[in-house]
PDB file of C-alpha atoms in Angstrom:
ATOM      1  CA  MET A   1     101.838  91.715  86.223  1.00 88.00           C
ATOM      2  CA  LYS A   2     104.280  91.699  89.115  1.00 88.00           C
ATOM      3  CA  ASP A   3     105.816  88.314  88.269  1.00 89.00           C
ATOM      4  CA  PHE A   4     106.064  89.232  84.584  1.00 91.00           C
ATOM      5  CA  VAL A   5     107.819  92.548  85.273  1.00 91.00           C
ATOM      6  CA  ILE A   6     110.184  91.006  87.824  1.00 90.00           C
ATOM      7  CA  ASN A   7     111.194  88.279  85.362  1.00 91.00           C
ATOM      8  CA  GLU A   8     111.680  90.851  82.602  1.00 91.00           C
ATOM      9  CA  ASN A   9     114.103  92.696  84.906  1.00 91.00           C
ATOM     10  CA  ASN A  10     116.064  89.544  85.820  1.00 92.00           C
ATOM     11  CA  ASN A  11     114.875  89.618  89.445  1.00 93.00           C
ATOM     12  CA  LYS A  12     116.746  92.863  90.109  1.00 95.00           C
ATOM     13  CA  CYS A  13     115.644  96.173  91.532  1.00 94.00           C
ATOM     14  CA  SER A  14     115.442  98.812  88.802  1.00 94.00           C
ATOM     15  CA  TRP A  15     116.751 101.471  91.186  1.00 94.00           C
ATOM     16  CA  CYS A  16     119.751  99.856  92.913  1.00 95.00           C
ATOM     17  CA  GLY A  17     120.297  96.814  90.672  1.00 95.00           C
ATOM     18  CA  LYS A  18     120.459  94.384  93.577  1.00 96.00           C
ATOM     19  CA  PRO A  19     118.503  91.126  93.565  1.00 93.00           C
ATOM     20  CA  SER A  20     115.757  90.416  96.028  1.00 84.00           C
ATOM     21  CA  LYS A  21     112.863  88.078  96.570  1.00 84.00           C
ATOM     22  CA  LYS A  22     110.538  90.857  97.689  1.00 88.00           C
ATOM     23  CA  PHE A  23     109.696  93.663  95.276  1.00 91.00           C
ATOM     24  CA  ILE A  24     106.940  96.188  94.821  1.00 92.00           C
ATOM     25  CA  LEU A  25     106.002  97.780  91.508  1.00 92.00           C
ATOM     26  CA  HIS A  26     106.837 101.457  91.061  1.00 91.00           C
ATOM     27  CA  HIS A  27     104.768 103.357  88.487  1.00 87.00           C
ATOM     28  CA  VAL A  28     106.969 105.252  86.061  1.00 88.00           C
ATOM     29  CA  ASP A  29     103.890 107.147  84.902  1.00 85.00           C
ATOM     30  CA  TYR A  30     100.126 106.839  84.932  1.00 80.00           C
ATOM     31  CA  ASP A  31      99.540 107.547  81.237  1.00 81.00           C
ATOM     32  CA  HIS A  32      98.057 104.130  80.447  1.00 75.00           C
ATOM     33  CA  LEU A  33      94.497 103.349  81.492  1.00 78.00           C
ATOM     34  CA  CYS A  34      93.515  99.801  82.307  1.00 83.00           C
ATOM     35  CA  ILE A  35      90.915  98.455  79.886  1.00 82.00           C
ATOM     36  CA  TYR A  36      89.630  95.892  82.393  1.00 78.00           C
ATOM     37  CA  THR A  37      87.293  97.822  84.642  1.00 79.00           C
ATOM     38  CA  GLN A  38      86.255  94.822  86.755  1.00 84.00           C
ATOM     39  CA  PRO A  39      89.003  94.268  89.334  1.00 89.00           C
ATOM     40  CA  ILE A  40      89.777  90.920  90.890  1.00 93.00           C
ATOM     41  CA  GLN A  41      90.514  90.246  94.540  1.00 94.00           C
ATOM     42  CA  ILE A  42      93.823  88.702  95.552  1.00 92.00           C
ATOM     43  CA  PRO A  43      95.164  87.684  98.960  1.00 93.00           C
ATOM     44  CA  SER A  44      97.303  90.333 100.635  1.00 90.00           C
ATOM     45  CA  PRO A  45      97.640  89.133 104.219  1.00 92.00           C
ATOM     46  CA  THR A  46      99.141  91.161 107.017  1.00 93.00           C
ATOM     47  CA  GLU A  47     100.052  90.073 110.501  1.00 95.00           C
ATOM     48  CA  LYS A  48      96.914  91.661 111.928  1.00 96.00           C
ATOM     49  CA  ARG A  49      94.667  90.711 108.998  1.00 96.00           C
ATOM     50  CA  PRO A  50      95.723  87.285 107.691  1.00 96.00           C
ATOM     51  CA  ASN A  51      92.590  86.981 105.508  1.00 97.00           C
ATOM     52  CA  ARG A  52      92.982  90.430 103.924  1.00 96.00           C
ATOM     53  CA  LYS A  53      92.242  90.744 100.207  1.00 96.00           C
ATOM     54  CA  ILE A  54      92.815  93.693  97.905  1.00 93.00           C
ATOM     55  CA  LYS A  55      91.265  94.665  94.581  1.00 92.00           C
ATOM     56  CA  VAL A  56      93.637  94.851  91.624  1.00 88.00           C
ATOM     57  CA  SER A  57      93.334  95.065  87.862  1.00 88.00           C
ATOM     58  CA  ASP A  58      92.850  91.740  86.086  1.00 91.00           C
ATOM     59  CA  CYS A  59      96.283  91.683  84.430  1.00 90.00           C
ATOM     60  CA  GLY A  60      96.148  87.933  83.746  1.00 90.00           C
ATOM     61  CA  THR A  61      93.063  88.244  81.557  1.00 92.00           C
ATOM     62  CA  CYS A  62      94.510  91.327  79.893  1.00 92.00           C
ATOM     63  CA  LYS A  63      97.726  89.470  79.025  1.00 93.00           C
ATOM     64  CA  LEU A  64      95.740  86.625  77.454  1.00 93.00           C
ATOM     65  CA  LYS A  65      93.102  88.635  75.602  1.00 93.00           C
ATOM     66  CA  THR A  66      94.922  91.868  74.737  1.00 92.00           C
ATOM     67  CA  PRO A  67      98.683  91.232  74.819  1.00 94.00           C
ATOM     68  CA  GLU A  68      99.534  94.595  73.235  1.00 93.00           C
ATOM     69  CA  ALA A  69      97.658  96.495  75.954  1.00 90.00           C
ATOM     70  CA  PHE A  70      99.380  94.361  78.580  1.00 92.00           C
ATOM     71  CA  LYS A  71     102.767  95.129  77.041  1.00 92.00           C
ATOM     72  CA  GLU A  72     102.072  98.878  77.074  1.00 90.00           C
ATOM     73  CA  CYS A  73     101.018  98.710  80.712  1.00 90.00           C
ATOM     74  CA  SER A  74     104.064  96.648  81.724  1.00 91.00           C
ATOM     75  CA  LYS A  75     106.349  99.356  80.297  1.00 91.00           C
ATOM     76  CA  ARG A  76     105.025 101.759  82.920  1.00 92.00           C
ATOM     77  CA  VAL A  77     105.951  99.807  86.045  1.00 92.00           C
ATOM     78  CA  VAL A  78     109.331  98.647  87.326  1.00 94.00           C
ATOM     79  CA  PRO A  79     110.258  96.352  90.222  1.00 95.00           C
ATOM     80  CA  VAL A  80     111.950  98.056  93.160  1.00 95.00           C
ATOM     81  CA  HIS A  81     112.639  97.272  96.794  1.00 94.00           C
ATOM     82  CA  GLN A  82     110.259  99.007  99.174  1.00 92.00           C
ATOM     83  CA  TYR A  83     113.146 101.096 100.559  1.00 94.00           C
ATOM     84  CA  CYS A  84     114.236 102.059  97.040  1.00 94.00           C
ATOM     85  CA  ASN A  85     110.669 103.138  96.277  1.00 93.00           C
ATOM     86  CA  LYS A  86     110.873 105.516  99.238  1.00 93.00           C
ATOM     87  CA  LEU A  87     114.161 106.902  97.886  1.00 93.00           C
ATOM     88  CA  ILE A  88     112.534 107.459  94.491  1.00 91.00           C
ATOM     89  CA  ASP A  89     109.575 109.232  96.089  1.00 89.00           C
ATOM     90  CA  ASP A  90     111.909 111.415  98.173  1.00 90.00           C
ATOM     91  CA  GLU A  91     113.911 112.279  95.053  1.00 88.00           C
ATOM     92  CA  MET A  92     110.763 113.196  93.127  1.00 84.00           C
ATOM     93  CA  LYS A  93     109.601 115.507  95.933  1.00 85.00           C
ATOM     94  CA  LYS A  94     112.856 117.481  95.602  1.00 85.00           C
ATOM     95  CA  ARG A  95     112.264 118.208  91.926  1.00 80.00           C
ATOM     96  CA  VAL A  96     110.447 121.327  90.856  1.00 65.00           C
ATOM     97  CA  PHE A  97     108.082 120.950  87.940  1.00 58.00           C
TER      98      PHE A  97
END
């Protein structure tokens, strides 16, 4: 999912518009439920835990088997720099709903 969304956004942060090699995905909303309930494990090493793995949705299988569901899901995430994600979160906390 991450590579697909980054390519769709021309390798630019959706918040500041600047390019980067390191993005995270920011959820625009959580209205779409993943249809693949069995997560996969992917490497997510840290300095202290180089063998760390995390569980994530199986977006690759979803894209192959249910492209329309994948497309709907990809509309709900945007690539942003980690710092920009913090700015977005701070901005959202200021709003009154």
